[in-house]
C-alpha atoms as a PDB file:
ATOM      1  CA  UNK A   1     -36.983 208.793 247.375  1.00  0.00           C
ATOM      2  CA  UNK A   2     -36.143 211.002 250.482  1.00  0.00           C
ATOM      3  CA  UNK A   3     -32.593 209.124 250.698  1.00  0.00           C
ATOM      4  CA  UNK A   4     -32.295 210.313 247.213  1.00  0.00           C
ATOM      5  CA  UNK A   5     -33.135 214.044 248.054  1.00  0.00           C
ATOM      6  CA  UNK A   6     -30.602 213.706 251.180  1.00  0.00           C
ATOM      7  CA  UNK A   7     -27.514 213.344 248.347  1.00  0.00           C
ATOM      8  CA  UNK A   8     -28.116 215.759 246.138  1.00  0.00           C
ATOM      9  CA  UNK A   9     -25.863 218.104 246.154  1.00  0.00           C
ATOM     10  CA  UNK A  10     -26.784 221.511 247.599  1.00  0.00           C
ATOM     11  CA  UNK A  11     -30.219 220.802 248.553  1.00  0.00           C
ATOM     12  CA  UNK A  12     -29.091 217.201 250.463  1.00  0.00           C
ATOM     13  CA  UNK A  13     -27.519 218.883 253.378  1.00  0.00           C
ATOM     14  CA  UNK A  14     -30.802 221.396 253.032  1.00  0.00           C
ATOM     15  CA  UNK A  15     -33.307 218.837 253.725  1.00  0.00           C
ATOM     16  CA  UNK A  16     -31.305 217.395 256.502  1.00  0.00           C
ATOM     17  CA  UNK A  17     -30.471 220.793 258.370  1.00  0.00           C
ATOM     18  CA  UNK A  18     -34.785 221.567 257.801  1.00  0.00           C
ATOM     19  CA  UNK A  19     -35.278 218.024 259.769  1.00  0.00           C
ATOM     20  CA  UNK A  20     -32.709 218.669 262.287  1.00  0.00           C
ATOM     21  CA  UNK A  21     -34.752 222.044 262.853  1.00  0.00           C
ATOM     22  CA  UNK A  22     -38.122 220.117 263.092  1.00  0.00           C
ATOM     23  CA  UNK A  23     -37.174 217.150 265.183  1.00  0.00           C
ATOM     24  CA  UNK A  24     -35.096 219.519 267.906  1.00  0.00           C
ATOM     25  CA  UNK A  25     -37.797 222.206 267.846  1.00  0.00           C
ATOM     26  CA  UNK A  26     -40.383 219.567 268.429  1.00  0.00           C
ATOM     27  CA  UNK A  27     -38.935 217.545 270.957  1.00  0.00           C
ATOM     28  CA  UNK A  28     -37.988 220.653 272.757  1.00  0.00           C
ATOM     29  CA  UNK A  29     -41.699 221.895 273.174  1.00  0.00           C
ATOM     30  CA  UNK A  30     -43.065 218.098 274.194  1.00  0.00           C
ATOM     31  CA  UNK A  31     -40.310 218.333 276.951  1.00  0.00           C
ATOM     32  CA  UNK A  32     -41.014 221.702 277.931  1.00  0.00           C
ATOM     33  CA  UNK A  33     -44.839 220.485 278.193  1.00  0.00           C
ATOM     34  CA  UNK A  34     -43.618 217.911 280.248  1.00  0.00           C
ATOM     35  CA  UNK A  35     -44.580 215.150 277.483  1.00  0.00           C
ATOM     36  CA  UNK A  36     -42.569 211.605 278.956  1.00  0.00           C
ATOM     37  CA  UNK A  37     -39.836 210.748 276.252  1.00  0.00           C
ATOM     38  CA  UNK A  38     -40.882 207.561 274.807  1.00  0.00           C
ATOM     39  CA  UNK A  39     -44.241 209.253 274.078  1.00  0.00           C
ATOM     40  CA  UNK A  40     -42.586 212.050 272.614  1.00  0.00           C
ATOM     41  CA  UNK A  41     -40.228 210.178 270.808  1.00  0.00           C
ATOM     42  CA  UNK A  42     -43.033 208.077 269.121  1.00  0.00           C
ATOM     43  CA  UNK A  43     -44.640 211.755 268.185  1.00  0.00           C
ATOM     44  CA  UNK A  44     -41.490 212.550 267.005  1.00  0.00           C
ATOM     45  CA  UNK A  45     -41.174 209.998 264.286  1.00  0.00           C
ATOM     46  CA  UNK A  46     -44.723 210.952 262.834  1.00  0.00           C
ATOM     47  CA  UNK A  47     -43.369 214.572 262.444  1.00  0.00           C
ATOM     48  CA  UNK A  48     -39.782 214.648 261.345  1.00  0.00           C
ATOM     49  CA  UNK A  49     -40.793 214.981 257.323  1.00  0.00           C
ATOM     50  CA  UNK A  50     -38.258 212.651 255.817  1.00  0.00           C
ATOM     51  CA  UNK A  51     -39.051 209.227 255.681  1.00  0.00           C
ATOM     52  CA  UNK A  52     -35.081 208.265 255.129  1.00  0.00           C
ATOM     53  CA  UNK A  53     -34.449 209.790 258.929  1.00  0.00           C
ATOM     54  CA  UNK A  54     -37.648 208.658 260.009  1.00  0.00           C
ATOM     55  CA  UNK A  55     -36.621 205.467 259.797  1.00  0.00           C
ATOM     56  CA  UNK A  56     -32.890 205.724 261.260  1.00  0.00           C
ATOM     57  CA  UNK A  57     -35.150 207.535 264.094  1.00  0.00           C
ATOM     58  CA  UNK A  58     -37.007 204.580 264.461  1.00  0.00           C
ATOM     59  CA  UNK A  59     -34.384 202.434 265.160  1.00  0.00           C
ATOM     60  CA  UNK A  60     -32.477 204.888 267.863  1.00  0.00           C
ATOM     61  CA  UNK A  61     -36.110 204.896 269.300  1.00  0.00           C
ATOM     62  CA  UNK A  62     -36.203 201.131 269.687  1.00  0.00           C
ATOM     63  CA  UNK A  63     -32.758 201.542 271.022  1.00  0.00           C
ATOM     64  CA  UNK A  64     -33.952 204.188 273.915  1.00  0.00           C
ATOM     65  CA  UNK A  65     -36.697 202.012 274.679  1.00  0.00           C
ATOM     66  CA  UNK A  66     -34.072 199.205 275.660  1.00  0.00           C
ATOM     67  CA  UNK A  67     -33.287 201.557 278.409  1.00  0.00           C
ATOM     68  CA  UNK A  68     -30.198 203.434 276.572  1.00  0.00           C
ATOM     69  CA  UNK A  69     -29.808 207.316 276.836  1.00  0.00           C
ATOM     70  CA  UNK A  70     -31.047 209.064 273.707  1.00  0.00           C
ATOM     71  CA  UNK A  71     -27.475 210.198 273.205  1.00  0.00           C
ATOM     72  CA  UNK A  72     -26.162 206.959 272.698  1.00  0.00           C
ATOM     73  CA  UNK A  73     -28.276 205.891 269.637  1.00  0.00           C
ATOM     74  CA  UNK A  74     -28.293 208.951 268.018  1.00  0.00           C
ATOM     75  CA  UNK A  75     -24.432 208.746 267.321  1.00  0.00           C
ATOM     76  CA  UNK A  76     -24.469 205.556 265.592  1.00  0.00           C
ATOM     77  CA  UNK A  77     -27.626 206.890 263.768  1.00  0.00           C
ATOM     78  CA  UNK A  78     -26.798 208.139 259.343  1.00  0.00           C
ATOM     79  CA  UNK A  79     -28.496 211.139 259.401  1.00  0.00           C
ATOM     80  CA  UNK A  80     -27.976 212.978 263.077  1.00  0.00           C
ATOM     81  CA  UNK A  81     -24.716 215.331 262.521  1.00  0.00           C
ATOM     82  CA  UNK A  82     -22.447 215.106 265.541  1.00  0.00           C
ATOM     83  CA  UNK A  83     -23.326 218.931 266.704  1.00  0.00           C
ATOM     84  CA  UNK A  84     -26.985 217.612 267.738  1.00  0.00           C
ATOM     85  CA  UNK A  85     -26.064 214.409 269.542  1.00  0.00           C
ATOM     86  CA  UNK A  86     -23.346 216.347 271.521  1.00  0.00           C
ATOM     87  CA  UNK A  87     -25.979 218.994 272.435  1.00  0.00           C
ATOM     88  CA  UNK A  88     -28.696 216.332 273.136  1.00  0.00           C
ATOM     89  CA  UNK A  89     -25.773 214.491 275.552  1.00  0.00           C
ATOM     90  CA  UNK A  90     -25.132 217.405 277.106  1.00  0.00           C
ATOM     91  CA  UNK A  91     -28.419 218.086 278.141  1.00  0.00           C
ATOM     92  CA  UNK A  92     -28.782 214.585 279.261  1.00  0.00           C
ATOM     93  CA  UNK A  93     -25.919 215.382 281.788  1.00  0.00           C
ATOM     94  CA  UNK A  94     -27.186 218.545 282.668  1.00  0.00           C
ATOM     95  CA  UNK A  95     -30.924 217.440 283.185  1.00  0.00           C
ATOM     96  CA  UNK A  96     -31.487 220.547 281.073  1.00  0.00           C
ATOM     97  CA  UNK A  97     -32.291 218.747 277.611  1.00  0.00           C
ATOM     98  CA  UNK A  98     -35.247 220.942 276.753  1.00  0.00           C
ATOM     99  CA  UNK A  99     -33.266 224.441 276.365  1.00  0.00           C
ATOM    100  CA  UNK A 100     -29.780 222.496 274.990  1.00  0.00           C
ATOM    101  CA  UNK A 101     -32.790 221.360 271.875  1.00  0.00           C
ATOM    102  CA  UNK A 102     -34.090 224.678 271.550  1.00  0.00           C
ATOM    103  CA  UNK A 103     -30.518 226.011 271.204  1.00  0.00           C
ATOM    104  CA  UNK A 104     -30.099 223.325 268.510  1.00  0.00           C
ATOM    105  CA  UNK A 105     -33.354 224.643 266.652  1.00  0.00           C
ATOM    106  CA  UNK A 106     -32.315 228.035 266.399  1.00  0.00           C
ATOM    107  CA  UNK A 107     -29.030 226.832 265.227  1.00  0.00           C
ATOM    108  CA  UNK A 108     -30.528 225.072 262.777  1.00  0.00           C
ATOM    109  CA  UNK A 109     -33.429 227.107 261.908  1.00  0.00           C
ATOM    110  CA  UNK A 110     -30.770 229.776 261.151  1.00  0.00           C
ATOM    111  CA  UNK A 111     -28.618 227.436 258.734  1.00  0.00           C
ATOM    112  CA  UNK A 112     -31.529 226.823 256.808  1.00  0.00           C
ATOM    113  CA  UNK A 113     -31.813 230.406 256.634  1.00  0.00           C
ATOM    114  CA  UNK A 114     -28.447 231.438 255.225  1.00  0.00           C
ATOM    115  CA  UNK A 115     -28.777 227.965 253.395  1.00  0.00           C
ATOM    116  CA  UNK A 116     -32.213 229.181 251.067  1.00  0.00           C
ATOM    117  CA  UNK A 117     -30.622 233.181 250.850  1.00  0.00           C
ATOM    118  CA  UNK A 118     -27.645 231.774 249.686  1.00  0.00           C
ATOM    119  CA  UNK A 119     -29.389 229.470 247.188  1.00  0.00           C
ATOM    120  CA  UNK A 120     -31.968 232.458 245.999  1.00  0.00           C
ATOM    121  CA  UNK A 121     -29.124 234.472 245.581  1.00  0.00           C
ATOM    122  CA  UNK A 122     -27.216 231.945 243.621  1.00  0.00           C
ATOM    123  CA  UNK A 123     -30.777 231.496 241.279  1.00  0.00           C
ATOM    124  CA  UNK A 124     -31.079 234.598 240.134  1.00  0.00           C
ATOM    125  CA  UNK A 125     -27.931 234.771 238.133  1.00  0.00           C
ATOM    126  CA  UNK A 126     -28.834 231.354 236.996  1.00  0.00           C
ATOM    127  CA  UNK A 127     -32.438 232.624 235.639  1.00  0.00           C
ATOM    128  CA  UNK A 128     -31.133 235.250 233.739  1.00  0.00           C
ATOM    129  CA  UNK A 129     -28.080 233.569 231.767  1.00  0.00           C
ATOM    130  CA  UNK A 130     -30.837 230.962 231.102  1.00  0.00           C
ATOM    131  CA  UNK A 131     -33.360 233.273 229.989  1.00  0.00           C
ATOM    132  CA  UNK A 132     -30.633 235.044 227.595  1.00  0.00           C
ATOM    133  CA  UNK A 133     -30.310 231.376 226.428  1.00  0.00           C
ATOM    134  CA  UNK A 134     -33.540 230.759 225.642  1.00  0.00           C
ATOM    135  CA  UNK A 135     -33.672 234.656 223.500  1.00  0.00           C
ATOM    136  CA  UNK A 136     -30.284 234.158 222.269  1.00  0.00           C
ATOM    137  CA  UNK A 137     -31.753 231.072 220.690  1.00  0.00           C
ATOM    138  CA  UNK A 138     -35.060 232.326 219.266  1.00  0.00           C
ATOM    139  CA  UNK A 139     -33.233 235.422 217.862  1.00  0.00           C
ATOM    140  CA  UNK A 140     -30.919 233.069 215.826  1.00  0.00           C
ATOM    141  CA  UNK A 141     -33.882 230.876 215.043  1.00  0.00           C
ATOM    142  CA  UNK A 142     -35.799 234.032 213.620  1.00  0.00           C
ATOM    143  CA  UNK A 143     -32.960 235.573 211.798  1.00  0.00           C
ATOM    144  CA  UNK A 144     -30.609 232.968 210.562  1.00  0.00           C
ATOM    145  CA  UNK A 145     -33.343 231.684 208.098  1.00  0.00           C
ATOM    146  CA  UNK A 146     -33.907 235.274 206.955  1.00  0.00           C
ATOM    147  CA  UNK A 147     -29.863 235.358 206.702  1.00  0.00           C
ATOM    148  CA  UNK A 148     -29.951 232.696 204.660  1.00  0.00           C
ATOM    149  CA  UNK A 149     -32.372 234.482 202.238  1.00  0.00           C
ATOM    150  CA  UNK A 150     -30.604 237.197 201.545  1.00  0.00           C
ATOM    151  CA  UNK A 151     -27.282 235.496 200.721  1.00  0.00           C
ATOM    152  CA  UNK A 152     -30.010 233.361 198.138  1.00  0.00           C
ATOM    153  CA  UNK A 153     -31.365 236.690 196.336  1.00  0.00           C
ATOM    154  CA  UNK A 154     -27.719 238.108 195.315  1.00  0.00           C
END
């Protein structure tokens, strides 16, 4: 079902960015708390909130385990867009991982941000043609009958 919400249009990339958020804001604070990364990458699955990149996680996780970066894995992985694994690799060669994911959290946090405005601003116009619908349809279904009347009585 989450694969399902990934495609659809508009809200797809939504989800994804919202994950991206979670997973990068998360991480970020277990390294900062000095959390080692195989524990916090196990936390991490628990907490990412779609089951569809849960499970690509998963499988970069077994990957890392097997003594790979977490760079490395996260490029072949479906679901992590190019942006965070170059951040996350960058970090990685820095030694400065924690602050390159909180970069890619606020990033992120602030896509989702513009994302939802843009879609609440899109709504609105959408609610009201509808609800014109809906009147333009009740009027006819009042009045049309009573139309038809008064064509009968002449």
């Amino acid at each position: 079902l989450d694969t399902f919400f990934l495609k659809i249009p508009l809200f797809g990339p939504l989800f994804q960015k919202s994950a991206m958020s979670r997973f990068a804001s998360i991480f970020s604070i277990l390294q900062a708390s000095g959390v080692p990364v195989m524990q916090a990458l196990d936390i991490l699955s628990g907490t990412i909130g779609n089951t569809a990149i849960a499970r690509e996680f998963e499988i970069v996780r077994d990957k890392i385990s097997e003594g790979q970066g977490i760079s490395g894995p996260l490029s072949k992985a479906k679901y992590f867009p190019p942006m965070v694994v170059d951040m996350i690799a960058i970090g990685e060669e820095s030694g400065n991982i924690e602050d390159m994911l909180r970069q890619v959290s606020i990033h992120y946090d602030d896509e989702v941000a513009y994302a939802v405005k843009g879609l609440s601003d899109a709504l609105g116009p959408i609610l009201v043609v509808g609800l014109a619908a809906v009147v333009g349809f009740f009027a006819l279904a009042i009045f049309l009958p009573m139309w038809d009347m008064t064509k009968m009585v002449k």
